[in-house]
Coordinates of C-alpha atoms and ligand atoms in Angstrom, one line a residue:
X1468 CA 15.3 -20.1 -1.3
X1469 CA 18.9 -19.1 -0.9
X1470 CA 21.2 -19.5 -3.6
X1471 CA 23.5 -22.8 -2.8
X1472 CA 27.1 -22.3 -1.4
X1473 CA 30.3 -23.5 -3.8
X1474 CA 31.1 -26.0 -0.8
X1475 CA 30.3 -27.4 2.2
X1476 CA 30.6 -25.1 5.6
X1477 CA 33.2 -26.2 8.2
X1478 CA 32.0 -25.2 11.9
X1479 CA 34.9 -25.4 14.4
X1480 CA 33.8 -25.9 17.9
X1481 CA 29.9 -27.7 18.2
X1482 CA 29.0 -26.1 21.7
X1483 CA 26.1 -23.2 22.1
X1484 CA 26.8 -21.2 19.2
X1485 CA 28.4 -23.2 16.4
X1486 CA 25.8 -26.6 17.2
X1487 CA 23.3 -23.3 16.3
X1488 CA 25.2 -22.5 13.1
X1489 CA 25.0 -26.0 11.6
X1490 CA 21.9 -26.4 12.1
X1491 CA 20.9 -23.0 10.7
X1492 CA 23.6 -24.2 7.1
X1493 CA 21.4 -27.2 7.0
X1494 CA 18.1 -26.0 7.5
X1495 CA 18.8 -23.2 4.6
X1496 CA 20.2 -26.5 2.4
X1497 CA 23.8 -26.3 2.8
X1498 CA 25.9 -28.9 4.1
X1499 CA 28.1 -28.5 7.4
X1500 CA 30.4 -30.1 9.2
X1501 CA 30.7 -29.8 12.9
X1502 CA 34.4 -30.3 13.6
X1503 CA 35.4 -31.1 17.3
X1504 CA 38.4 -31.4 19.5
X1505 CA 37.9 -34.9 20.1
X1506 CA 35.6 -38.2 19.8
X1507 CA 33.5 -37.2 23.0
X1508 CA 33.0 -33.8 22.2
X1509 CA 31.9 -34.5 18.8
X1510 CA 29.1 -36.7 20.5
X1511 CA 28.0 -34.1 22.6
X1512 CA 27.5 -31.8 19.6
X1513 CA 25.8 -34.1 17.9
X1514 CA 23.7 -34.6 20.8
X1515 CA 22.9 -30.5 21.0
X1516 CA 22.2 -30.5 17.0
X1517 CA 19.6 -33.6 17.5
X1518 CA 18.3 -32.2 20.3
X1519 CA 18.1 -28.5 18.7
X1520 CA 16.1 -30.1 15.8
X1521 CA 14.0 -32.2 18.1
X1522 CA 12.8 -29.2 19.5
X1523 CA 11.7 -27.8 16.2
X1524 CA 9.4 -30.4 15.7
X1525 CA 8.1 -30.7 18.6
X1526 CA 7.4 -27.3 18.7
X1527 CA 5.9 -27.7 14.9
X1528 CA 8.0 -25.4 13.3
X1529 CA 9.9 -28.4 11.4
X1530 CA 7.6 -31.0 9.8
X1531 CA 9.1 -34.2 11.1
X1532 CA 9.3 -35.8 7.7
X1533 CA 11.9 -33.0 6.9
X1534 CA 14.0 -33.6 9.8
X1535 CA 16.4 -36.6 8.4
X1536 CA 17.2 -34.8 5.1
X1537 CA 18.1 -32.0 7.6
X1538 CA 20.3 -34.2 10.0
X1539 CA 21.6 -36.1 7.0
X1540 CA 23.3 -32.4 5.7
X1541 CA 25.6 -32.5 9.2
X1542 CA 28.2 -34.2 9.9
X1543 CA 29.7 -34.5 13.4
X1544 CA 33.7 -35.0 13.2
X1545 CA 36.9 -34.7 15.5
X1546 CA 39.6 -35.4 12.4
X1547 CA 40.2 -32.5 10.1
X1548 CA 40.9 -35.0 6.9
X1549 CA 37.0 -36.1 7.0
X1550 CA 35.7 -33.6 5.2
X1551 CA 35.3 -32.1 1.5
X1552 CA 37.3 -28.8 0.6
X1553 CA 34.9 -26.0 2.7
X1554 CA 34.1 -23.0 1.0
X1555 CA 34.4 -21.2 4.5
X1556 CA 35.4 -22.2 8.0
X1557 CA 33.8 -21.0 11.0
X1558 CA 35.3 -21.3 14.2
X1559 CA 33.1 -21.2 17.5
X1560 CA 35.5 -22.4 19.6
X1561 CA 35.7 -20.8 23.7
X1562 CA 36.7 -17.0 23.6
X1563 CA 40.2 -17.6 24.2
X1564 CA 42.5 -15.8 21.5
X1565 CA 44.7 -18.9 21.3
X1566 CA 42.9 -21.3 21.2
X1567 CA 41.4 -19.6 17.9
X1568 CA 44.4 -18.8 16.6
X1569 CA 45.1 -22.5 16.7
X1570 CA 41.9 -23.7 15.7
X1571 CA 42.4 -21.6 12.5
X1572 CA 45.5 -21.8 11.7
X1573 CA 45.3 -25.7 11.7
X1574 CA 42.1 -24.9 9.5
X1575 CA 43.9 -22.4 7.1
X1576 CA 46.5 -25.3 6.6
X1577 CA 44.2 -27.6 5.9
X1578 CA 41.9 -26.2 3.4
X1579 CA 43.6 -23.4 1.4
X1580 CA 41.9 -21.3 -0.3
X1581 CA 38.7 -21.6 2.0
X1582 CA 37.7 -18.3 3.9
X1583 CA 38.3 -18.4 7.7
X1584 CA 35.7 -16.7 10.1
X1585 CA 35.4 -16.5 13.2
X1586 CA 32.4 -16.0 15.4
X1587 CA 33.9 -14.1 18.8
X1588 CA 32.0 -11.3 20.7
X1589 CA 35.0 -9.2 21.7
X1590 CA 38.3 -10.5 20.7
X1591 CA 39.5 -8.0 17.9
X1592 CA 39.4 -10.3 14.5
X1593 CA 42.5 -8.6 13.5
X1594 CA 44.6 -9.9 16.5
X1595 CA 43.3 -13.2 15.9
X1596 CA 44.4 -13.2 11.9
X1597 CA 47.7 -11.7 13.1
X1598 CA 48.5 -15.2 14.6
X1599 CA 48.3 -16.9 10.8
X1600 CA 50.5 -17.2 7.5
X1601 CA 47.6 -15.3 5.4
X1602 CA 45.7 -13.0 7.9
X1603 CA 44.2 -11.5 4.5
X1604 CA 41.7 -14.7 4.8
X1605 CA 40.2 -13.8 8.3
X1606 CA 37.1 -12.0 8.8
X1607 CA 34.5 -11.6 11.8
X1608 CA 31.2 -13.5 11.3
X1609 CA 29.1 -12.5 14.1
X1610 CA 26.0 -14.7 14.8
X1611 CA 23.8 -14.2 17.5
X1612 CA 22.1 -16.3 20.4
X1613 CA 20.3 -18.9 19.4
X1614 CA 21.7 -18.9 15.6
X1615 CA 18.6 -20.1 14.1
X1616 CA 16.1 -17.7 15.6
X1617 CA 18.0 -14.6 15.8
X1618 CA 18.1 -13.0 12.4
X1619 CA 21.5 -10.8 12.5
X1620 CA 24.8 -11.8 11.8
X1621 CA 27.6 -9.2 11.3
X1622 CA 30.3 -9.0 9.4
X1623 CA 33.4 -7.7 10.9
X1624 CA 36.3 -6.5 7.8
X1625 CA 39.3 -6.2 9.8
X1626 CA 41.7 -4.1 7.8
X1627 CA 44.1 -6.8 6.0
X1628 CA 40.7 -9.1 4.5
X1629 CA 41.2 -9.6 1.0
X1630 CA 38.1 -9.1 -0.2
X1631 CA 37.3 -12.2 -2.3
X1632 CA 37.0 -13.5 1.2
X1633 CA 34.6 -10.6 2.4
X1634 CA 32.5 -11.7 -0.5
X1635 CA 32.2 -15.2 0.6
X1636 CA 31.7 -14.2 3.7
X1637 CA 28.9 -12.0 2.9
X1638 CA 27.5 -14.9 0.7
X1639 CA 27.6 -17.5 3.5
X1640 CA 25.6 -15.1 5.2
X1641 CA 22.8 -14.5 3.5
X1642 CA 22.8 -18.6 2.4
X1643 CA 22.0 -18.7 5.8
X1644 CA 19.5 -16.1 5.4
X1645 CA 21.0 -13.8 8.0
X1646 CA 20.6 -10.2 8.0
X1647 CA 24.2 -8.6 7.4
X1648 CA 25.4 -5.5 8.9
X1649 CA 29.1 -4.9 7.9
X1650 CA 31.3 -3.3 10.9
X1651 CA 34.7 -2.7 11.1
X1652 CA 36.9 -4.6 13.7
X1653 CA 36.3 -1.9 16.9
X1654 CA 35.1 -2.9 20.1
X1655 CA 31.7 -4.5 20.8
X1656 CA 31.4 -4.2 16.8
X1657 CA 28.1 -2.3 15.8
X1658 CA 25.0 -4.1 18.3
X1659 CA 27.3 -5.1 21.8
X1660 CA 28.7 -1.6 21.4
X1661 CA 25.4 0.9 20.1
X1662 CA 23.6 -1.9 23.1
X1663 CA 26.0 -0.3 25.9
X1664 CA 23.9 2.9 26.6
X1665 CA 20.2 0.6 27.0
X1666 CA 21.9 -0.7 30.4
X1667 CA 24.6 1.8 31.1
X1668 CA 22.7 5.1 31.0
X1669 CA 19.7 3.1 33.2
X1670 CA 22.5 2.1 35.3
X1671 CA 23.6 5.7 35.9
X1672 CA 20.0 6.6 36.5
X1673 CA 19.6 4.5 39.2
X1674 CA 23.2 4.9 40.7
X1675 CA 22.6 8.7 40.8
X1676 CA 18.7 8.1 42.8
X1677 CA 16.6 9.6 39.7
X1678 CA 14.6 6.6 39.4
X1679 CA 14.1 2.6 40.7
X1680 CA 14.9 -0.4 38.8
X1681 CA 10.9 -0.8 37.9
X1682 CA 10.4 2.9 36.9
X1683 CA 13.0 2.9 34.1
X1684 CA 12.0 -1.0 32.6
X1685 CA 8.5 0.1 32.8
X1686 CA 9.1 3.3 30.6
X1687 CA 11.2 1.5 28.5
X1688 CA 8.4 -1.3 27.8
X1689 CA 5.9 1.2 27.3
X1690 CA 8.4 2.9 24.7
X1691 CA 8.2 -0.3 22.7
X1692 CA 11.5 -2.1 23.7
X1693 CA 10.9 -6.0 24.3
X1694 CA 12.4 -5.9 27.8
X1695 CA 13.7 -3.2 29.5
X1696 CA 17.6 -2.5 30.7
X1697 CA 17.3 -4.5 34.0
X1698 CA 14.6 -7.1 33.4
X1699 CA 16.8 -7.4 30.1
X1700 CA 20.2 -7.9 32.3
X1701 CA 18.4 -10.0 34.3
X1702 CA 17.9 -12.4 31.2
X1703 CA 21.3 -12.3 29.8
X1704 CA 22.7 -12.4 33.1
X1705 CA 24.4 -9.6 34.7
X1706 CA 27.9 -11.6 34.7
X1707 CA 27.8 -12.0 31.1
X1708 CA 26.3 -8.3 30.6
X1709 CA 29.4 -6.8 33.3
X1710 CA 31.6 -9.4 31.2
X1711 CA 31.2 -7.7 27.8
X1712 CA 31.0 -3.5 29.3
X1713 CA 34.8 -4.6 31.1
X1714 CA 36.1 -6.0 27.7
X1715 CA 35.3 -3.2 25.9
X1716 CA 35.8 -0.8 28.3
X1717 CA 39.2 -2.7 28.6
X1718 CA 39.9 -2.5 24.7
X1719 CA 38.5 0.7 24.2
X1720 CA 41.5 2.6 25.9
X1721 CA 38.7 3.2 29.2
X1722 CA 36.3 5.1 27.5
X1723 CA 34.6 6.8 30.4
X1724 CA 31.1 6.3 28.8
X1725 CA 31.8 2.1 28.3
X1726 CA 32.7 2.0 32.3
X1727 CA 31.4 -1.1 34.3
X1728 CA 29.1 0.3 37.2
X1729 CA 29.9 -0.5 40.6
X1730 CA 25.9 -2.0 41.2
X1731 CA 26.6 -4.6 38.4
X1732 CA 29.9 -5.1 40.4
X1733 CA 27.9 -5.5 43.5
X1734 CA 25.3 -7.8 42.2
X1735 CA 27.9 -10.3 40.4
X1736 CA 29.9 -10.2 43.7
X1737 CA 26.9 -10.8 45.9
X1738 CA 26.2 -14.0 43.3
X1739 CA 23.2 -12.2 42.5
X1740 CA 23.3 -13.0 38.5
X1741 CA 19.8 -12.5 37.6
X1742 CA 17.4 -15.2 36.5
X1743 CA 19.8 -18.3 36.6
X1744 CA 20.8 -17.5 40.3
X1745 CA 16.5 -16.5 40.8
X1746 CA 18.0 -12.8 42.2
X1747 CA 19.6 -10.0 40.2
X1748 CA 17.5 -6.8 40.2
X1749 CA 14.6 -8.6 39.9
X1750 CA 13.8 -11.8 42.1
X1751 CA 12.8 -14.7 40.7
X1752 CA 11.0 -17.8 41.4
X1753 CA 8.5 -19.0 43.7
X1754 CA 6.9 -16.3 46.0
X1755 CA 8.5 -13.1 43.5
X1756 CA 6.2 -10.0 42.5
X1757 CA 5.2 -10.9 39.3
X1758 CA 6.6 -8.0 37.4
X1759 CA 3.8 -6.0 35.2
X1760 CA 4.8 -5.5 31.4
X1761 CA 3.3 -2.8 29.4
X1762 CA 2.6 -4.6 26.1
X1763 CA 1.8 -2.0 23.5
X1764 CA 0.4 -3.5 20.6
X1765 CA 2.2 -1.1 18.0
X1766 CA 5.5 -0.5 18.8
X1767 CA 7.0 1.8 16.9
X1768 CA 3.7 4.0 17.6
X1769 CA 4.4 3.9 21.3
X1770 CA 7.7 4.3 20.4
X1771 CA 7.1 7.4 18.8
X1772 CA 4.5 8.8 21.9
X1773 CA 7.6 7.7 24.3
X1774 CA 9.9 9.9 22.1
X1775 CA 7.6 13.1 22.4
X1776 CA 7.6 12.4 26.6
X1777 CA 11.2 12.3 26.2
X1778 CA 11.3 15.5 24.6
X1779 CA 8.6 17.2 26.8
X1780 CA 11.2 15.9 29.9
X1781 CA 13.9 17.3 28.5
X1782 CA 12.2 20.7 27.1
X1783 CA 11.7 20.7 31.2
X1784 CA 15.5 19.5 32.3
X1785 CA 16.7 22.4 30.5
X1786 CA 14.3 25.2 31.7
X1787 CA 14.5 24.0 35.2
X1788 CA 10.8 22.2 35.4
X1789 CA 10.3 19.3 36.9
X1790 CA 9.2 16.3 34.6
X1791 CA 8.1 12.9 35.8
X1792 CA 11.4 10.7 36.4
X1793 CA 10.5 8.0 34.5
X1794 CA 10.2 10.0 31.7
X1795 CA 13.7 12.1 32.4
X1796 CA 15.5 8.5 32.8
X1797 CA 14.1 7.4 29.2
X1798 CA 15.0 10.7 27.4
X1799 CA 18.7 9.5 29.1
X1800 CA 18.8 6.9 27.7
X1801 CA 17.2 7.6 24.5
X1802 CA 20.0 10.3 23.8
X1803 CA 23.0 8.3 24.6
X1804 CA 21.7 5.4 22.4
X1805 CA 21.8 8.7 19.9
X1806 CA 24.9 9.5 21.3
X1807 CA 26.7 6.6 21.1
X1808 CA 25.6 5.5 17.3
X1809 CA 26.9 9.3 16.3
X1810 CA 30.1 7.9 17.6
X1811 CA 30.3 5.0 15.6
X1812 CA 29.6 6.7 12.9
X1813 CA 31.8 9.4 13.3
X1814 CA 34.8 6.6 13.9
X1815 CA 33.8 4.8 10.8
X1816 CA 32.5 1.8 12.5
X1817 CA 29.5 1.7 10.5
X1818 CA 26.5 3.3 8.7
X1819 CA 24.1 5.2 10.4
X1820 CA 21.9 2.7 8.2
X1821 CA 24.1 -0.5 9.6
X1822 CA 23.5 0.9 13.1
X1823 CA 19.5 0.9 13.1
X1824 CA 19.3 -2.3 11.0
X1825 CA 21.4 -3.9 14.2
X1826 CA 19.8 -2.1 16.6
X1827 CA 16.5 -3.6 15.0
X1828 CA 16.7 -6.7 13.8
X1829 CA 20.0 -7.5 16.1
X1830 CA 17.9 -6.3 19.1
X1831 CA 14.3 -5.7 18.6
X1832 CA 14.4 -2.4 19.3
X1833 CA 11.3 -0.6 17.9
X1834 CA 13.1 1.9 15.8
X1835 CA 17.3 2.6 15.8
X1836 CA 18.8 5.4 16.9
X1837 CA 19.1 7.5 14.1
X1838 CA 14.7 7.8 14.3
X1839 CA 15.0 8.7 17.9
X1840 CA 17.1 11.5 17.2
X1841 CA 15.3 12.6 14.1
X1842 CA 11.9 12.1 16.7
X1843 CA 13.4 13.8 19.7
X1844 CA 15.1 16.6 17.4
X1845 CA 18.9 16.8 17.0
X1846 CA 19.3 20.2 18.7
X1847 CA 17.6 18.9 21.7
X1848 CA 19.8 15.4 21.7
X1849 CA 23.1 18.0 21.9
X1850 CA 21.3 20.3 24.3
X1851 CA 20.7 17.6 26.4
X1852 CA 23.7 15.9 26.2
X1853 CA 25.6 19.0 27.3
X1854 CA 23.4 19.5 30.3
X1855 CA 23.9 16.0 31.4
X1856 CA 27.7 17.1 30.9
X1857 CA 27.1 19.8 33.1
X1858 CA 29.6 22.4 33.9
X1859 CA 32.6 20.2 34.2
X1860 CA 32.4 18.5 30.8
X1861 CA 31.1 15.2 32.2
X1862 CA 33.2 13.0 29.6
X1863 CA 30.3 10.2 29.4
X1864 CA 28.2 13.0 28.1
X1865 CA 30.9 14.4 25.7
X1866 CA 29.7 14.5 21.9
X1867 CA 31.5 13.5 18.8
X1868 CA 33.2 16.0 17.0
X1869 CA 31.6 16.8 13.7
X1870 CA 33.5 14.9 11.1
X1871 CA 32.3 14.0 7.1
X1872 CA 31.5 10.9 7.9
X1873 CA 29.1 12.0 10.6
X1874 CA 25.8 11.5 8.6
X1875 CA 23.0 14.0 10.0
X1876 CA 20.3 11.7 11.4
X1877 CA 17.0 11.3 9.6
Ligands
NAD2563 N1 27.0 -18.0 23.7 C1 26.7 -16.8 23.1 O1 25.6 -16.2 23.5 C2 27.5 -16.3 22.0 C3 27.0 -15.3 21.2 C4 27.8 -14.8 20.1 C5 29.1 -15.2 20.0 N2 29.6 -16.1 20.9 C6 31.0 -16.5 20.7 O2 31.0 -17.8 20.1 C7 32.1 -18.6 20.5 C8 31.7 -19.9 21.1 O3 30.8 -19.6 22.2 P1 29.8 -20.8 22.8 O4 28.9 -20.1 23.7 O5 29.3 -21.6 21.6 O6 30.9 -21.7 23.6 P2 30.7 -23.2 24.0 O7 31.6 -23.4 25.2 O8 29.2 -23.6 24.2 O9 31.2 -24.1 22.8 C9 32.6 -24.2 22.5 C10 32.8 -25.5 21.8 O10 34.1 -25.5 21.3 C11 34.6 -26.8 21.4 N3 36.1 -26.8 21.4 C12 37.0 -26.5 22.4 N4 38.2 -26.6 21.9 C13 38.1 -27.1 20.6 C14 39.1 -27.4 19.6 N5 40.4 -27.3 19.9 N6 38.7 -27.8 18.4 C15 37.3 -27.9 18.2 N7 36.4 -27.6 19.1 C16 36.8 -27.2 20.3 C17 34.1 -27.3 22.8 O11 34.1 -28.7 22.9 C18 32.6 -26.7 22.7 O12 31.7 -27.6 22.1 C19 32.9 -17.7 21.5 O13 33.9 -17.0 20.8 C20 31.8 -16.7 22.0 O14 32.4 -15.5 22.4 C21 28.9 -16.7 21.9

């Protein structure tokens, strides 16, 4: 069991993510308040915590005797003066940099002294503290979708965060019995951004006629990741997936290897969204292809295999031999996974450690990147890297300079 929290948690905004938050404080013990703009909305939150925790029994992973004392632990409110002193605010209101600024600031005056986090995907934490009288108490508290089941949170230390505040931060986290990986406040944070290559490089693949859609998600199931780049895509939908590349293409001053791709483009524009609009690059219900999935029963064994494909491929890239695509498209986007980690950890983002322990637990890949390097070889990564470059200096296969805090991958 968790060690208690000083305080109850205060959870601005009870929609998708922060109904998931509560619910998560309260079954880990702690007590959380669901604050809401206004008497409807705070019904309909309620509605999505009851209905959250309904679930769990029904699906028997909540005994239903439990379920009150965990419903009791949450309260549902639209008036900031009906709650106790919070140890920390969290704010999960609509990404929209005003409306958090608001949300918090309103919360900062409120309850001094607590710490204020907030839960946004892509808005930089710092520009949000910027708007408030003590930006020192604002911190990124990144959870993922659905709260209670997925295991990550990170923790994003903007540069001003006192940290007393870190701390409590960090301690809310693991009351929750989250996962931490700490990242500083950069684009896409550690798992949105090391994430970009999965789709990106597959993207690329396909864009430039090395391999189809099925090719590259079958090699990638077969190398042990859960779902590959398009079936993946397909899931999240590709709105939402296109939504987060632009942003941090857009915030990271265009970085040529973040840039949308014009078939993501093409499929949002057609309304082709993946599995919520039954078409994206899979179609979907009645009457679609049943899609087969290589299961492997050990993945980090078939990950490893995958890895030694990937380096046959690209042992034959460089020599001028051919080499099955599907294996060429995986060693592509095995090395800019590599690729892009190196660069986060060149800029400080976080630890090569942080980045696998995201990569992992944020995203069920079988292994991060800094074991498919070590797999594939380090001297191959670069050599590959600068043949995708080719002779122009491709800029989406440029490599980070070397740099202290590049740590050599094990
Ligand atoms: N949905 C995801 O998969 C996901 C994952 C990680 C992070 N996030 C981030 O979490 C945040 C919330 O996302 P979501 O998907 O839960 O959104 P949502 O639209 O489901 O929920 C937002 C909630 O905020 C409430 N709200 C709006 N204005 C408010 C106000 N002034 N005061 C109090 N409550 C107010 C709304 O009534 C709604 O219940 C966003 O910053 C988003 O980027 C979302």
């Amino acid at each position: 069991m968790t060690a208690a929290l000083d305080g109850p948690l205060v959870v601005v905004g009870g929609g998708t993510m922060g109904a998931g938050i509560a619910l998560l404080a309260a079954l880990h013990g702690q007590r959380a308040t669901v604050l809401e703009g206004d008497a409807d909305a705070a019904d309909a939150a309620r509605g999505r915590v009851e209905r959250a925790l309904a679930r769990r029994v029904a699906r028997g992973t909540l005994e239903a005797a439990d379920a009150d004392p965990v419903l009791a632990r949450i309260a549902v409110v639209a008036d900031h003066g009906a709650t106790a002193d919070p140890v920390a605010v969290i704010e999960a209101v609509p990404e929209i940099l005003e409306l958090k600024r608001r949300v918090l600031a309103r919360a900062a005056a409120a309850w001094p002294g607590a710490t204020l986090a907030s839960n946004t995907s892509s808005i930089p934490i710092a520009e949000i503290a910027a708007g408030l009288d003590e930006p020192e108490r604002v911190v990124g508290l990144h959870f993922f979708n659905p709260p209670t089941e997925m295991k990550l949170v990170e923790l994003v230390v903007p540069p001003r965060a006192l940290p007393a505040h870190v701390d409590v931060a960090r301690r809310v986290a693991a009351a929750l019995g989250r996962t931490v990986v700490e990242a500083t406040d950069a684009p896409g944070f550690v798992v949105n951004r090391c994430a970009r290559p999965y789709y990106l490089e597959a993207l690329r693949a396909v864009e430039q006629g090395l391999a189809d859609v099925a090719t590259i998600d079958g090699a990638c199931e077969e190398a042990g990741f859960p779902l590959g780049p398009f079936a993946l895509m397909d899931l999240i939908g590709i709105d939402v997936s296109l939504a987060v590349t632009r942003s941090m293409w857009q915030r990271g001053d265009h970085e040529p290897r973040w840039r949308p791709s014009p078939l993501q483009e093409q499929r949002v524009a057609d309304g082709q969204l993946g599995r919520k609009s039954e078409r994206g690059f899979h179609a979907y219900g009645d009457g679609a292809p049943v899609r087969g999935r290589a299961r492997p029963a050990d993945r980090v064994v078939a990950a490893e295999e995958a890895a030694d494909r990937a380096g046959a491929a690209i042992d034959a890239s460089l020599t001028g031999r051919p080499a099955p695509a599907a294996d060429v498209a995986l060693a592509r986007i095995l090395v800019q996974l590599v690729n892009e980690a190196r660069f986060a950890q060149a800029e400080g983002v976080a630890t090569a450690d942080a980045i696998d322990v995201g990569m992992t637990v944020g995203l069920n890949h079988p292994v991060g990147p800094a074991r498919w390097s070590a797999w594939i070889g380090g001297a191959r990564v670069d050599g590959f890297l600068d043949h995708l470059a080719g002779p122009a200096g491709d800029p989406v296969y440029r490599r980070p300079a070397p740099t202290p805090t590049t740590e050599e991958p094990r």
